[in-house]
Coordinates of C-alpha atoms in Angstrom, one line a residue:
Chain A
M292 CA 81.5 43.2 103.9
L293 CA 81.0 46.8 104.8
S294 CA 80.4 47.8 101.3
R295 CA 77.5 45.4 101.1
L296 CA 75.8 47.1 104.1
L297 CA 76.1 50.7 102.7
P298 CA 74.0 52.1 99.9
P299 CA 75.8 52.1 96.5
G300 CA 78.1 55.1 96.1
A301 CA 78.4 55.9 99.8
G302 CA 82.1 55.4 99.8
F303 CA 82.5 57.9 97.0
R304 CA 80.3 60.5 98.6
L305 CA 82.1 60.0 101.9
A306 CA 85.5 60.5 100.3
M307 CA 84.4 63.6 98.3
G308 CA 82.7 65.1 101.4
T309 CA 85.7 64.5 103.7
L310 CA 88.1 66.1 101.2
A311 CA 85.7 69.1 100.7
V312 CA 85.4 69.6 104.4
L313 CA 89.2 69.5 104.8
A314 CA 89.5 72.1 102.0
F315 CA 87.1 74.5 103.7
L316 CA 88.9 74.0 107.0
L317 CA 92.2 74.8 105.4
L318 CA 90.7 78.0 104.1
A319 CA 88.9 79.2 107.2
G320 CA 91.2 77.7 109.9
P321 CA 94.1 80.1 109.7
L322 CA 91.8 83.2 109.7
A323 CA 89.7 81.9 112.6
T324 CA 92.9 81.1 114.6
V325 CA 94.2 84.7 114.1
V326 CA 90.9 86.2 115.3
W327 CA 90.8 83.8 118.3
V328 CA 94.4 84.4 119.4
S329 CA 94.0 88.2 119.3
F330 CA 91.9 87.8 122.5
F331 CA 94.4 85.6 124.4
Q332 CA 95.5 86.9 127.7
G333 CA 99.1 85.7 127.8
K334 CA 101.8 87.5 125.8
I335 CA 103.2 84.1 124.7
I336 CA 100.7 82.3 122.7
A337 CA 99.8 78.9 124.2
F338 CA 96.8 76.6 124.0
P339 CA 94.5 76.5 125.8
P340 CA 94.6 80.2 126.7
E341 CA 94.9 81.4 130.3
G342 CA 92.1 83.8 129.8
Y343 CA 90.8 86.5 127.4
T344 CA 91.4 90.2 127.1
L345 CA 90.9 93.1 124.7
S346 CA 94.1 94.8 125.8
W347 CA 96.1 93.8 122.7
Y348 CA 94.0 96.0 120.5
A349 CA 94.9 99.0 122.6
A350 CA 98.6 97.9 122.5
A351 CA 98.5 97.6 118.8
W352 CA 96.9 100.9 118.3
E353 CA 99.7 102.5 120.5
M354 CA 102.4 101.3 118.1
P355 CA 103.3 104.0 115.6
R356 CA 104.4 101.5 112.9
F357 CA 100.9 100.0 112.7
R358 CA 99.1 103.3 112.8
G359 CA 101.4 104.7 110.2
G360 CA 101.1 101.6 108.1
L361 CA 97.3 101.8 108.3
A362 CA 97.3 105.5 107.2
T363 CA 99.8 104.7 104.3
S364 CA 97.8 101.7 103.1
L365 CA 94.5 103.7 103.2
W366 CA 95.9 106.6 101.3
V367 CA 97.7 104.5 98.7
A368 CA 94.7 102.3 98.2
L369 CA 92.4 105.3 97.7
A370 CA 94.8 107.0 95.3
A371 CA 95.4 103.7 93.4
T372 CA 91.6 103.1 93.1
A373 CA 91.1 106.7 91.8
A374 CA 93.9 106.3 89.3
S375 CA 92.7 102.8 88.1
L376 CA 89.1 104.1 87.6
A377 CA 90.3 107.3 85.8
A378 CA 92.4 105.3 83.4
G379 CA 90.4 102.0 83.4
V380 CA 86.9 103.3 82.7
P381 CA 87.7 105.1 79.4
A382 CA 89.8 102.1 78.3
A383 CA 86.9 99.7 79.2
L384 CA 84.5 101.9 77.2
Y385 CA 86.8 101.7 74.2
L386 CA 87.2 97.9 74.5
A387 CA 83.5 97.4 74.8
R388 CA 82.5 99.7 72.0
T389 CA 85.2 99.3 69.3
E390 CA 85.5 97.0 66.3
F391 CA 89.2 97.9 65.8
R392 CA 91.2 94.8 65.0
G393 CA 93.9 95.7 67.6
R394 CA 91.4 95.5 70.4
E395 CA 92.6 92.1 71.7
A396 CA 96.2 93.4 71.7
I397 CA 95.2 96.4 73.7
Q398 CA 93.2 94.2 76.1
S399 CA 96.2 91.9 76.6
V400 CA 98.5 94.8 77.4
L401 CA 95.9 96.2 79.9
L402 CA 95.5 92.8 81.6
G403 CA 99.3 92.3 81.6
P404 CA 99.9 93.4 85.2
L405 CA 98.0 90.3 86.2
I406 CA 100.2 88.0 84.2
V407 CA 103.6 89.3 85.4
P408 CA 104.4 88.0 88.9
G409 CA 104.3 90.6 91.6
I410 CA 107.9 90.1 92.7
V411 CA 109.2 90.5 89.1
A412 CA 107.0 93.6 88.4
G413 CA 108.0 95.0 91.8
L414 CA 111.7 94.6 91.2
A415 CA 111.4 96.1 87.7
L416 CA 109.5 99.2 88.8
Y417 CA 111.9 99.7 91.8
M418 CA 115.0 99.7 89.5
F419 CA 113.1 101.9 87.0
L420 CA 112.3 104.5 89.6
I421 CA 115.8 104.6 90.9
E422 CA 117.2 105.0 87.3
A423 CA 114.7 107.8 86.8
E424 CA 115.9 109.3 90.0
I425 CA 119.5 109.2 88.8
L426 CA 118.5 110.9 85.5
T427 CA 116.4 113.6 86.9
G428 CA 117.6 114.1 90.5
V429 CA 114.0 113.9 91.8
Q430 CA 113.2 111.1 94.3
F431 CA 110.7 108.5 93.0
A432 CA 111.6 105.3 94.7
Q433 CA 110.3 104.8 98.3
T434 CA 107.8 107.7 97.8
M435 CA 104.0 107.6 98.0
G436 CA 104.0 108.4 94.3
G437 CA 106.0 105.3 93.4
L438 CA 103.7 103.2 95.6
V439 CA 100.6 104.6 94.1
L440 CA 102.0 104.0 90.6
G441 CA 102.7 100.3 91.4
H442 CA 99.4 99.8 93.1
S443 CA 97.3 101.5 90.3
L444 CA 98.9 98.9 87.9
I445 CA 97.8 95.9 89.9
A446 CA 94.3 97.5 90.3
L447 CA 93.9 98.4 86.6
P448 CA 93.1 94.9 85.2
W449 CA 90.3 94.5 87.8
T450 CA 88.7 97.8 86.8
V451 CA 89.1 97.1 83.1
R452 CA 87.6 93.6 83.4
L453 CA 84.7 94.4 85.7
V454 CA 83.7 97.6 83.9
T455 CA 84.1 96.1 80.4
A456 CA 81.8 93.2 81.5
A457 CA 79.2 95.7 82.8
L458 CA 79.4 97.7 79.6
V459 CA 78.9 94.6 77.4
G460 CA 76.1 93.5 79.6
M461 CA 74.1 96.7 79.6
D462 CA 71.2 97.5 77.3
R463 CA 72.6 99.6 74.4
Q464 CA 69.2 100.9 73.3
A465 CA 69.0 103.5 76.0
E466 CA 72.3 105.0 74.7
E467 CA 71.0 105.0 71.2
A468 CA 67.7 106.5 72.1
A469 CA 69.5 109.3 73.9
A470 CA 71.7 109.9 70.9
V471 CA 68.8 109.9 68.5
M472 CA 67.0 112.5 70.7
G473 CA 70.0 114.7 70.2
A474 CA 72.1 114.1 73.3
R475 CA 75.8 114.8 72.8
P476 CA 78.2 111.9 73.3
L477 CA 79.5 113.2 76.6
A478 CA 75.9 113.7 77.9
V479 CA 75.0 110.2 76.8
F480 CA 78.1 108.9 78.7
F481 CA 77.4 110.7 81.9
L482 CA 73.6 110.6 82.0
V483 CA 72.9 107.2 80.4
T484 CA 76.0 104.9 80.3
L485 CA 77.6 105.6 83.8
P486 CA 74.3 105.1 85.7
A487 CA 73.7 101.9 83.8
I488 CA 77.1 100.4 84.7
R489 CA 77.0 101.6 88.4
S490 CA 77.4 98.2 89.9
G491 CA 80.4 97.4 87.6
L492 CA 82.0 100.7 88.7
V493 CA 81.4 100.0 92.4
A494 CA 82.8 96.5 92.0
G495 CA 85.9 97.7 90.0
G496 CA 86.6 100.4 92.6
L497 CA 86.2 98.2 95.6
F498 CA 88.2 95.4 94.2
S499 CA 91.0 97.9 93.3
F500 CA 90.9 99.1 96.8
V501 CA 91.1 95.7 98.4
I502 CA 93.8 94.4 96.0
S503 CA 95.9 97.4 96.7
F504 CA 95.3 97.3 100.5
V505 CA 96.5 93.8 101.0
D506 CA 99.3 93.7 98.4
L507 CA 102.6 92.4 99.7
E508 CA 104.9 91.2 96.9
K509 CA 104.9 94.3 94.8
S510 CA 105.0 96.7 97.7
L511 CA 108.1 95.0 99.1
F512 CA 110.3 97.0 96.7
L513 CA 108.4 100.2 96.8
V514 CA 108.1 101.0 100.5
G515 CA 110.6 103.0 102.4
P516 CA 111.0 104.9 105.7
G517 CA 107.7 106.7 106.4
T518 CA 105.9 105.0 103.5
T519 CA 105.5 101.4 104.9
T520 CA 102.1 99.8 104.2
L521 CA 100.2 97.8 106.8
P522 CA 100.9 94.3 105.2
I523 CA 104.6 95.1 105.1
A524 CA 104.6 96.3 108.7
I525 CA 102.9 93.0 109.6
I526 CA 105.4 90.9 107.8
N527 CA 108.4 92.8 109.2
Y528 CA 107.0 92.3 112.7
L529 CA 106.4 88.6 112.1
E530 CA 110.0 87.9 111.2
W531 CA 110.9 88.6 114.8
S532 CA 107.9 87.7 116.9
V533 CA 104.5 86.1 116.9
D534 CA 102.2 87.4 119.7
P535 CA 98.6 88.5 120.3
T536 CA 99.4 92.1 119.4
I537 CA 100.1 91.2 115.8
A538 CA 97.0 89.0 115.8
A539 CA 95.0 92.0 116.9
V540 CA 96.4 94.0 114.0
A541 CA 95.6 91.2 111.6
T542 CA 92.1 90.9 113.0
A543 CA 91.6 94.6 112.5
Q544 CA 92.6 94.2 108.9
I545 CA 90.3 91.2 108.5
A546 CA 87.4 93.2 109.9
A547 CA 88.1 96.2 107.7
I548 CA 88.2 94.1 104.5
S549 CA 85.1 92.2 105.5
A550 CA 83.3 95.4 105.9
V551 CA 84.3 96.6 102.4
M552 CA 83.3 93.2 101.0
I553 CA 79.9 93.2 102.7
A554 CA 79.3 96.7 101.3
T555 CA 80.3 95.5 97.8
D556 CA 78.2 92.5 98.0
R557 CA 75.0 94.6 98.4
V558 CA 75.5 96.3 95.0
F559 CA 77.4 93.6 93.2
K560 CA 77.4 89.9 94.1
L561 CA 81.0 89.1 94.9
T562 CA 80.7 85.7 93.4
R563 CA 80.2 87.3 89.9
A564 CA 83.7 88.9 90.0
F565 CA 85.6 85.7 89.5
Chain B
M66 CA 90.0 85.0 89.7
V67 CA 91.9 85.7 86.5
E68 CA 93.9 83.0 85.0
P69 CA 97.0 84.6 83.6
G70 CA 96.9 84.4 79.9
V71 CA 94.9 81.2 79.8
Q72 CA 91.2 81.9 80.4
G73 CA 90.8 85.4 81.6
V74 CA 91.8 87.1 78.4
S75 CA 90.1 84.7 76.0
D76 CA 86.9 84.6 78.1
L77 CA 86.6 88.4 78.1
A78 CA 87.2 88.5 74.4
A79 CA 84.5 85.9 73.9
T80 CA 82.0 88.1 75.8
L81 CA 82.5 91.1 73.5
P82 CA 79.8 91.3 70.9
P83 CA 81.0 91.6 67.3
G84 CA 78.1 94.0 66.4
P85 CA 78.8 97.3 64.8
A86 CA 79.5 100.3 67.1
R87 CA 76.9 102.4 65.6
V88 CA 76.8 105.4 68.0
R89 CA 80.4 105.6 69.2
R90 CA 82.2 105.3 65.9
S91 CA 81.6 108.9 64.9
V92 CA 82.6 110.3 68.3
P93 CA 85.7 112.4 67.9
G94 CA 88.6 111.4 70.1
F95 CA 87.1 107.9 70.7
A96 CA 90.4 106.2 69.8
L97 CA 92.2 108.2 72.5
L98 CA 90.1 106.5 75.3
P99 CA 92.6 103.7 76.0
V100 CA 95.6 105.9 75.9
P101 CA 95.9 106.8 79.6
A102 CA 95.7 103.2 80.7
L103 CA 98.2 102.1 78.0
V104 CA 100.6 104.9 79.1
L105 CA 100.2 103.7 82.7
V106 CA 101.1 100.1 81.8
G107 CA 103.9 101.3 79.5
I108 CA 105.6 103.4 82.2
G109 CA 104.8 101.2 85.2
L110 CA 105.4 97.8 83.7
I111 CA 106.7 97.5 80.1
L112 CA 109.6 100.0 80.3
P113 CA 110.7 98.6 83.7
L114 CA 110.7 95.1 82.3
G115 CA 112.8 96.2 79.4
L116 CA 115.2 97.8 81.9
I117 CA 115.6 94.6 84.0
A118 CA 116.0 92.6 80.8
R119 CA 119.0 94.8 79.9
Y120 CA 120.3 94.7 83.5
S121 CA 120.2 90.9 83.6
L122 CA 123.0 91.1 80.9
A123 CA 125.1 93.6 82.7
E124 CA 128.3 93.2 84.7
F125 CA 128.1 93.6 88.5
D126 CA 130.4 96.1 90.2
P127 CA 129.7 96.4 94.0
A128 CA 131.2 99.9 94.0
D129 CA 129.0 101.2 91.2
I130 CA 125.4 100.3 90.4
A131 CA 125.3 102.1 87.0
L132 CA 124.6 99.8 84.1
Q133 CA 127.8 98.5 82.5
G134 CA 129.0 95.7 80.2
L135 CA 127.2 93.1 78.2
T136 CA 127.6 89.5 79.4
A137 CA 125.7 86.3 79.9
G138 CA 127.6 85.9 83.2
N139 CA 124.6 86.3 85.5
Y140 CA 122.8 83.4 83.8
L141 CA 125.9 81.3 83.6
K142 CA 126.4 81.9 87.4
F143 CA 122.9 80.8 88.1
F144 CA 123.0 77.6 86.1
G145 CA 126.7 76.8 86.9
D146 CA 126.2 76.9 90.7
P147 CA 124.6 73.8 92.3
F148 CA 123.2 76.1 95.1
Y149 CA 121.1 78.1 92.7
R150 CA 120.0 75.1 90.6
E151 CA 118.8 73.5 93.9
V152 CA 116.8 76.7 94.7
L153 CA 115.1 76.5 91.3
G154 CA 114.5 72.8 91.8
R155 CA 113.0 73.3 95.3
T156 CA 110.8 76.1 93.9
L157 CA 109.5 73.8 91.2
A158 CA 109.0 71.0 93.6
V159 CA 107.1 73.1 96.2
A160 CA 104.9 74.6 93.4
A161 CA 104.2 71.2 91.9
G162 CA 103.4 69.6 95.3
S163 CA 101.1 72.5 96.2
T164 CA 99.3 72.2 92.8
A165 CA 98.7 68.5 93.3
A166 CA 97.3 69.0 96.8
C167 CA 95.2 71.9 95.5
L168 CA 93.7 69.6 92.9
L169 CA 93.0 66.8 95.4
L170 CA 91.2 69.2 97.7
G171 CA 89.9 71.7 95.2
V172 CA 88.0 69.3 93.0
P173 CA 85.8 68.0 95.9
A174 CA 85.3 71.5 97.3
A175 CA 84.3 73.0 93.9
Y176 CA 82.1 70.0 93.2
A177 CA 80.4 70.6 96.6
I178 CA 79.8 74.2 95.6
S179 CA 78.6 73.5 92.1
R180 CA 76.2 70.7 93.1
A181 CA 75.0 72.2 96.4
R182 CA 71.4 71.4 97.1
S183 CA 70.4 74.9 98.2
A184 CA 71.3 78.3 96.9
R185 CA 72.1 79.5 100.4
L186 CA 74.6 76.7 101.0
R187 CA 76.1 77.4 97.6
S188 CA 76.7 81.1 98.3
A189 CA 78.0 80.4 101.8
L190 CA 80.6 78.0 100.5
L191 CA 81.6 80.4 97.7
L192 CA 82.1 83.2 100.2
L193 CA 84.2 80.8 102.3
A194 CA 86.5 80.5 99.2
I195 CA 86.5 84.2 98.3
V196 CA 86.9 85.8 101.7
P197 CA 90.4 84.3 102.5
L198 CA 91.6 85.2 99.0
L199 CA 91.0 88.9 99.7
M200 CA 92.6 88.9 103.2
G201 CA 96.2 89.1 102.0
N202 CA 99.0 86.7 102.4
A203 CA 100.6 88.3 105.5
V204 CA 97.5 87.7 107.6
R205 CA 97.0 84.1 106.5
A206 CA 100.7 83.2 107.0
L207 CA 100.3 84.5 110.6
G208 CA 97.5 82.0 111.1
W209 CA 99.7 79.1 110.1
M210 CA 102.6 80.4 112.3
V211 CA 100.3 80.2 115.3
L212 CA 98.9 76.8 114.3
L213 CA 102.2 75.2 113.7
S214 CA 104.4 76.7 116.4
E215 CA 105.9 74.6 119.1
R216 CA 103.1 75.3 121.5
G217 CA 100.5 75.7 118.7
I218 CA 97.2 73.9 118.3
V219 CA 98.6 71.2 116.2
N220 CA 101.3 70.2 118.6
Q221 CA 98.8 70.5 121.6
A222 CA 96.5 68.1 119.8
L223 CA 99.3 65.7 118.9
T224 CA 100.7 65.5 122.5
G225 CA 97.2 65.6 124.0
L226 CA 96.1 62.6 122.0
G227 CA 99.3 60.8 122.9
L228 CA 100.5 60.7 119.2
A229 CA 103.7 62.5 120.2
D230 CA 105.7 62.6 123.4
A231 CA 107.2 66.0 122.8
P232 CA 106.3 68.9 120.5
V233 CA 107.1 68.1 116.9
R234 CA 109.1 70.6 115.0
L235 CA 106.6 71.8 112.3
M236 CA 107.7 75.4 111.7
Y237 CA 110.6 76.0 109.2
T238 CA 110.0 72.7 107.4
P239 CA 109.0 72.2 103.7
L240 CA 105.8 70.7 105.0
A241 CA 104.9 74.0 106.7
V242 CA 105.7 76.0 103.6
T243 CA 103.6 73.7 101.4
L244 CA 100.7 73.6 103.8
S245 CA 100.4 77.3 104.0
L246 CA 100.9 77.7 100.3
V247 CA 98.1 75.2 99.6
A248 CA 95.8 77.2 101.8
V249 CA 96.9 80.4 100.0
L250 CA 96.4 79.0 96.5
L251 CA 93.3 76.8 97.1
P252 CA 90.8 79.6 96.5
F253 CA 92.2 80.2 93.0
M254 CA 91.7 76.5 92.2
V255 CA 88.3 76.3 93.8
L256 CA 86.9 79.4 92.0
T257 CA 88.3 78.4 88.6
L258 CA 87.0 74.8 88.9
Q259 CA 83.6 75.9 90.3
S260 CA 82.9 78.1 87.2
V261 CA 83.8 75.2 84.9
F262 CA 81.8 72.7 86.9
D263 CA 78.8 75.0 86.8
S264 CA 78.9 74.9 83.0
I265 CA 78.7 71.1 83.0
S266 CA 75.1 70.0 83.2
P267 CA 74.3 67.4 85.9
V268 CA 72.2 65.7 83.1
Y269 CA 75.4 63.8 82.1
E270 CA 76.0 62.4 85.6
D271 CA 72.3 61.5 85.8
A272 CA 72.4 59.8 82.5
A273 CA 75.4 57.7 83.6
A274 CA 73.6 56.8 86.8
T275 CA 70.5 55.8 84.9
M276 CA 72.6 53.5 82.8
G277 CA 73.8 51.8 85.9
A278 CA 77.1 53.5 86.5
P279 CA 78.1 53.7 90.2
P280 CA 78.8 57.3 91.4
W281 CA 82.6 56.9 91.3
A282 CA 82.5 55.5 87.7
A283 CA 80.1 58.3 86.5
F284 CA 82.5 60.9 88.1
R285 CA 85.6 59.3 86.8
H286 CA 84.5 58.5 83.2
V287 CA 81.8 61.1 82.5
F288 CA 82.3 64.2 84.7
L289 CA 86.1 64.4 85.0
P290 CA 86.8 64.2 81.2
L291 CA 84.3 67.0 80.7
A292 CA 86.0 69.1 83.4
M293 CA 89.5 68.5 82.1
P294 CA 90.1 72.0 80.6
G295 CA 89.1 73.5 83.9
L296 CA 91.4 71.2 85.9
F297 CA 94.1 72.3 83.6
S298 CA 93.7 76.0 83.7
G299 CA 93.2 75.9 87.5
S300 CA 96.4 73.9 87.9
L301 CA 98.3 76.2 85.7
L302 CA 97.2 79.3 87.6
V303 CA 98.0 77.7 91.0
F304 CA 101.4 76.5 89.7
I305 CA 102.4 79.9 88.4
L306 CA 101.4 81.6 91.7
G307 CA 103.2 78.9 93.7
M308 CA 106.4 79.4 91.8
N309 CA 106.3 83.1 92.7
A310 CA 105.3 82.7 96.3
Y311 CA 107.0 85.1 98.8
A312 CA 105.3 85.2 102.2
S313 CA 105.0 81.5 102.8
P314 CA 108.6 80.5 102.2
V315 CA 109.9 83.6 104.1
L316 CA 107.7 83.3 107.2
L317 CA 107.2 79.5 107.4
G318 CA 110.3 78.3 105.8
G319 CA 112.7 80.4 107.7
P320 CA 116.1 81.8 106.7
A321 CA 117.5 78.4 105.6
F322 CA 114.7 77.6 103.2
H323 CA 115.4 79.2 99.9
M324 CA 113.0 79.7 97.1
M325 CA 113.2 81.9 94.0
A326 CA 111.0 84.9 94.8
P327 CA 112.6 85.7 98.2
M328 CA 116.0 85.3 96.6
V329 CA 115.1 87.9 94.0
Y330 CA 114.4 90.3 96.8
E331 CA 117.5 89.5 98.8
Q332 CA 119.8 89.9 95.8
A333 CA 118.2 93.2 94.8
V334 CA 117.7 94.9 98.1
E335 CA 120.2 93.3 100.5
A336 CA 123.1 92.4 98.2
F337 CA 122.3 95.3 95.9
N338 CA 123.3 93.0 93.0
W339 CA 120.9 94.3 90.4
P340 CA 122.3 92.4 87.4
F341 CA 122.0 89.0 89.2
A342 CA 118.6 89.9 90.7
S343 CA 117.3 90.8 87.2
A344 CA 118.7 87.5 85.8
L345 CA 116.9 85.6 88.7
A346 CA 113.6 87.4 87.9
F347 CA 113.9 86.4 84.2
V348 CA 114.8 82.8 85.0
L349 CA 111.7 82.7 87.3
M350 CA 109.5 84.2 84.5
A351 CA 111.0 82.0 81.8
A352 CA 110.6 78.8 83.8
T353 CA 107.0 79.7 84.4
L354 CA 106.4 80.6 80.8
V355 CA 108.1 77.5 79.3
L356 CA 106.2 75.1 81.6
T357 CA 103.0 76.9 80.7
V358 CA 103.5 76.6 77.0
L359 CA 104.8 73.0 77.1
S360 CA 101.9 71.8 79.3
S361 CA 99.3 73.5 77.2
R362 CA 100.7 72.0 74.1
V363 CA 100.6 68.5 75.6
L364 CA 97.1 69.0 76.9
Q365 CA 95.8 70.6 73.7
K366 CA 97.0 67.5 71.7
R367 CA 95.1 65.3 74.1
Y368 CA 91.9 67.2 74.7
G369 CA 91.7 69.6 71.7
R370 CA 91.5 73.3 72.1
L371 CA 91.2 74.4 75.7

């Protein structure tokens, strides 16, 4: 009966629409909840809230583990971004400009860190660093160096992918013109190629930064006393308690990453990275 | 997002022009350009993987962590003990269930993005999928812990509407783990599908409609078959990530809910049993790999080269 009254296909559109709305609610709901709860007045989270306050942000800022975690995460992400650009840009240049047959093999190796699960790669690197420590007597595991090594690896495929795509997409004639006019290869690279792939570089760098900053699985094995990253500090706290303080910390992270992404979006449309 | 081994690598290869490298070829030292990156991956990933491969065949001595012996004992212990087999089975089940739910929700969501009427709606919906992806798993798990706790929004709604007399236990259940995992993995599915849907011209659906097909029939018999490769690579990616999930089972499953990735961590860091942890890591990788290869074989037979 009902189907006669509705236009043809209304049931299909309603079903698809409902599921799509549900999907977007599932994506946005948890983040919106975290932000909302961080302003709740009561220490024990209950709905509806008794009132609202900003005091949990101050409380979170007073906790050394979160301040330390933030500092560690920022330094590690900056160092990993620098390392992934330093190694990734020359590799991308090679991949985009070579006709060597082994190119695809090299490319698969460089994208490898994306394929190996974080927990497996983290375990492997952790055991490797401890073995190296036993051999040399120098501490590697649970140091900033070890963390940066692990994080540069997860950032590297992003840099290689985004910068290679930019190099392939750029107009090669400018490079050739510069070379014909007598510019040396290095001059061509720094004066013509790099400016032309600016947006790819920015995107590669910012993605590296974000991927490193929020990483959890790989860092689990690599952190130690004094070198705990912010996501690890959050998850350690969550195993014992859930309160507005941790929601404030999480909201701060959400705000920071949103800022980075808005900045990225101005030079490089985020939607193109996927 | 990148589809491990499925689309990311081949897509990128396809974008590289075959044209001659006229200028660069003569540049001295050009072939050395990829060396730093290769060394980085070699030291940070390939050598370590080799080390744990060897360790997975070593004997465990609680008093001495040094590598010793050559035995299949760690793998035999895993497959011989019903407890560990059950953990693997639960991991597979949670990953498969999450993948199915991601398909059910991801197809309509990606379809909505791909066929959005205005460009603004389209980019708004796309950002809604990308933003949570980049927020990290810890923060998103926290959202679910708040929603599903005893005094959480879900329970308030249930009791408020009279659907439940007392708060329902939602935390530390397989449902909570799956729900949070679906939310974590959904962006990967939506973004993979959306890029595939975009490449399918709406002309086909229009043609089917002109010929008198109702929307559901056009979707089912015209659109979905064309989108099959995308559905496949999206599901594969989500399944692999689901198998390796850490934060959701630990935070929403609680200490009694065992899955593979958290067990790797416990064995390595808490029990300090490196040989067994290495074997677990390899079982996890192998299970993922075997299922990937098997399913791509089956689907290739049916739909041709993906």
